Amino acid sequence: MPPPPCALCTTNRAAIVRPKDHSKLCKSCFITVFETEIHHTITSNNLFHRGERIAIGASGGKDSTVLASVLKTLNERYDYGVELTLLSIDEGIKGYRDDSLETVKRNATQYSMPLTILGYAELYGWTMDQVVSQVGKKGNCTYCGVFRRQALDRGAARLGIQHVVTGHNADDVAETVLMNLLRADLPRLSRTTSIITSTPSTSDTTNIQRSKPLKYAYEKEIVLYAHHKGLDYFSTECIYSPEAFRGSARALIKNLERVRPSAILDIVRSGEDMAALCGPAPAHAADDGGGGCGRTESSDIGGAVAPGLEVEITSATVQKRGKKGGVAYVAPRQGKGQVMGKCEVCGYLSSQRVCKACVLLEGLRKGRARRGVEIEGGEGG
Amino acid sequence: MPGKHLDEDQLCARCGDNVSVLTVRSEPLCRDCFLRYVHTKVIKRMESFRVRNAASDRPRKVLVPVSFGVSSVSLLHILDHHLKTQLAKTGRTGFDIVVAFVDSSAIETSPDPELRASLRDRYINHECQLLPLASIFDTDAGSTILGEYIPNMDSVEPSNPEEKLAALINSLDSATARADVQSTLRTRLLVQHAKSMDCEAILWGDSTTRLAEKTLSETAKGRGFSLPWVTGDGDSPLGITYHFPMRDLLKKELVSYAAMTDPPLTELIHSRVVTQSSTSSKNTTIDELMAQYFDSVEENFPSIVSNVVRTAGKLSTPSISGSPCGLCGNLAQPGRFGIEGWGGTQQKDSSTSNTSNLCYGCTRSLPKS
Ligand SMILES: [Zn+2]
Ligand SMILES: [Zn+2]
C-alpha cells in the first residue's frame, strides 16, 4: 500500500509521522510547520526586537544547532532585523568539547555567524577535568551547571550583548517541571517554565536576558528536523553523566510521550499554570537545564537549594518591554525577605554575601591546598 | 520499611516493652504502637469533626467513598473505630458516615460483589449505597456531558444509561482518555450523591503516595491548575468540601496496617493486577505509569513522595473566576482542541471557533467533534 498523502499539502506523499500529534506529513510540510511554530513562539512572546544583538548559546549539540539554523532562516524569512552570534563555552572536558567545539566552528562557517568561545579555565581558573579530579565524578554537574550559567552571561556581557537564547526544548522544560515537583522547589518551577528570564550580569548597568525559542519544540522533532535538513551536529552525551534520579524523570517523560504524544506539552502547560499559582516570582537558583550535562545543578534532590541568580520576567513586564522597546527588569527579591545584592568576590548578583560560583571556587581552592599538604605529608612519611 | 522483619529482640522505640515488628520512618515499632501511629496520623486530620463541634440536634454527615483499595478500606476502618471511641467516651459522635461504592461493572471488571457484602457486614452501623456509574446521566451535570460530548448519541436508544456510558467510553481514543473520563465521572457522581445525602464533606482515602501519583498524573494530563482543588483539603469547585485524612501515610504503611488489624482488612481489599507487559504497552494509562513510578520511588526515595505532595500543597488556590469545565467541573479558562491548545501553530491563528467549555486537560481526553 502506498503511503497516504500529506495531511497539510495533500499533494506529496507523507514521509513523516509527526511526534507531536502523530499527523502524517511530507518532508517539506514538516519543515515548514516546525519553523512556523517557532516563529509563532517568538512573535507571540515578543522575544526579539529589531536591531537587537542576540547570542546563541551553542554547544554543537542538536538543540543549539537546530536553534541557530532555524533562527537564521526565520531572521531572513520574516526580517526580524536581529544580529545573531554564536557563543560557546569550553568547560575543559577532554574528548567531549574538543569535538563539539569543532562542530560549532563549522556551524559558524555554515551559517556565516561570528563565534566566540570562552573557557572555564579562562573564566574560573579551573577546567571541568580539573574540577573532577578534585571533587570526583559525583556532584561535578553542580559545578558545571553553576559555572556554565555565569559563563554564558559573562561571555555575552563581554560581547556587549544583552540577550542569550538557549536550545532548551519542550522535553527539557517538562523534565524540569517534574523534577521541581519531585524536589519540592516551587519557586524554581515557576521560573524555569517561563520563556524569558533575566540574569543580572557582572556589570551594574546591563542585565542579560535569557530566552528559549524552542520551548514548545519536541526533542524528537528537533532530531527529525536536523536529520531532514542535513544539519551538522555533534551527538555525544556528556561523559560525566547526570544523577540517576534525573534520569528516572527523563524516562518517565519518554513513557508518557509514548502513551499520549501530547503529554510533554501538557506538562509544560501544567507548569505554566502552576507557575501562576506560585505567587510573586522570587529570585532563586537557576537550573533550566541546557545542552549536555549543564542540565543538572544539584544532585541533592532532598531539597537543598542553591542561592539564586536569575530573575523571572513576568508576562506583565514582558508586555511592558514590548511597548517601550527596552528590557524590563523585575526588582530582585528573595523568598525569606532576603535582599539580592552583589557577590563580594566577583560582583555577580547574589542573594548571599558570596555567590554560588565563588563559594564553589573557594571550596576547590581549599581542597587543592589540603590535598597538596596531604600528598606532601605522604611523600615525607 | 514496613513489613520488613527485624532481629527478634529489637524493642519498640515508642513503648520500649514489646518486640518491634516493623520499622516505620526509621523507628522500630511493635504492632500496637504501629496501629496507634496510623490512627493518630488520621485522627489528627479530623480535628474539625470533634464531638464538641457537632450540633446536638442534627448530626454532621460525611461521605466516605470506598473503592476496595487498601487506602479507602483502611480509612473506613479507622473512622469506624474512631466513632466507636467517641461514642464510648462521650455517648455521641462528632459525625456520621455514609459509605458509597461506585459500580462501574458496565465498562470494566469490578470488585467481586461479595466484597461489598463482607464490608457491609463488618461495618453494619453505617449507611451504605451502591451507585451505578451510569446513574451519572440522571444528574444535571451528567445530562450535559451526555448531550454535548457523546458522538452519535442519536443512534443509541436513550433508554439504557449503561449503553450510553459504554458509548461514551468507547468513543475515546486511548486507554488514558477512557480512564480519565471514567474517574472524572466517578468523582462527579460521588459529589452529587454526597449532596443529595446532605453530607457536608467527602473524606477521600488518598495516601501520601496516591496524592503524589495524582499530582504528577494531573500535571501530565494538563490539569496542573486544578491541583490545589484535587489534592488539598478545602472547598472544591464542585460545591462540597474535600478532606484527605490519609494524606500523611505512605501506601506501604497502609499495606502493613491492613495486614495487622484484627481481623485483617486484607480480605476486603480488591487488588488490581498490573502486569509488567501492560505497563510497557501503548494501552497503559498515565495513572498506571505514575503508580508504577511511585512504587519504585517510595521504595528507594521515600522522602520524594512527601516532597511532591508538599509542593502541590504550596500552590495557592486559583481565583474562582473562570467558568466550570463541562466535564471535570474545575474552574478554568476554556481549552482549545488539538494542536491549537498549545499555541504553537499559526495555521488557524487564534480562531475562537475551536474553543470549548472544557478545560485544557479535558480537551485532551474528549474527542473533538
Ligand atoms: Zn562571585
Ligand atoms: Zn476539565
mmCIF file of N, CA, C and O and ligand atoms in Angstrom, chain B residues 223 325 328 359 362, ligand 2:
data_model
loop_
_atom_site.group_PDB
_atom_site.id
_atom_site.type_symbol
_atom_site.label_atom_id
_atom_site.label_comp_id
_atom_site.label_asym_id
_atom_site.label_seq_id
_atom_site.Cartn_x
_atom_site.Cartn_y
_atom_site.Cartn_z
ATOM 1 N N ARG B 223 -3.639 19.238 33.707
ATOM 2 C CA ARG B 223 -4.534 19.853 34.694
ATOM 3 C C ARG B 223 -3.768 20.343 35.923
ATOM 4 O O ARG B 223 -4.277 20.301 37.032
ATOM 5 N N CYS B 325 -15.530 23.789 33.959
ATOM 6 C CA CYS B 325 -15.315 22.890 32.828
ATOM 7 C C CYS B 325 -16.511 21.947 32.717
ATOM 8 O O CYS B 325 -16.995 21.432 33.719
ATOM 9 N N CYS B 328 -14.971 18.070 33.976
ATOM 10 C CA CYS B 328 -14.452 17.846 35.326
ATOM 11 C C CYS B 328 -15.007 18.838 36.340
ATOM 12 O O CYS B 328 -14.914 18.608 37.538
ATOM 13 N N CYS B 359 -11.917 22.397 30.093
ATOM 14 C CA CYS B 359 -10.603 22.872 30.484
ATOM 15 C C CYS B 359 -9.564 22.222 29.562
ATOM 16 O O CYS B 359 -9.872 21.273 28.833
ATOM 17 N N CYS B 362 -9.300 18.423 29.918
ATOM 18 C CA CYS B 362 -10.422 17.643 29.395
ATOM 19 C C CYS B 362 -10.456 17.655 27.867
ATOM 20 O O CYS B 362 -10.926 16.696 27.252
HETATM 21 ZN ZN ZN C 2 -11.948 19.711 32.801
#
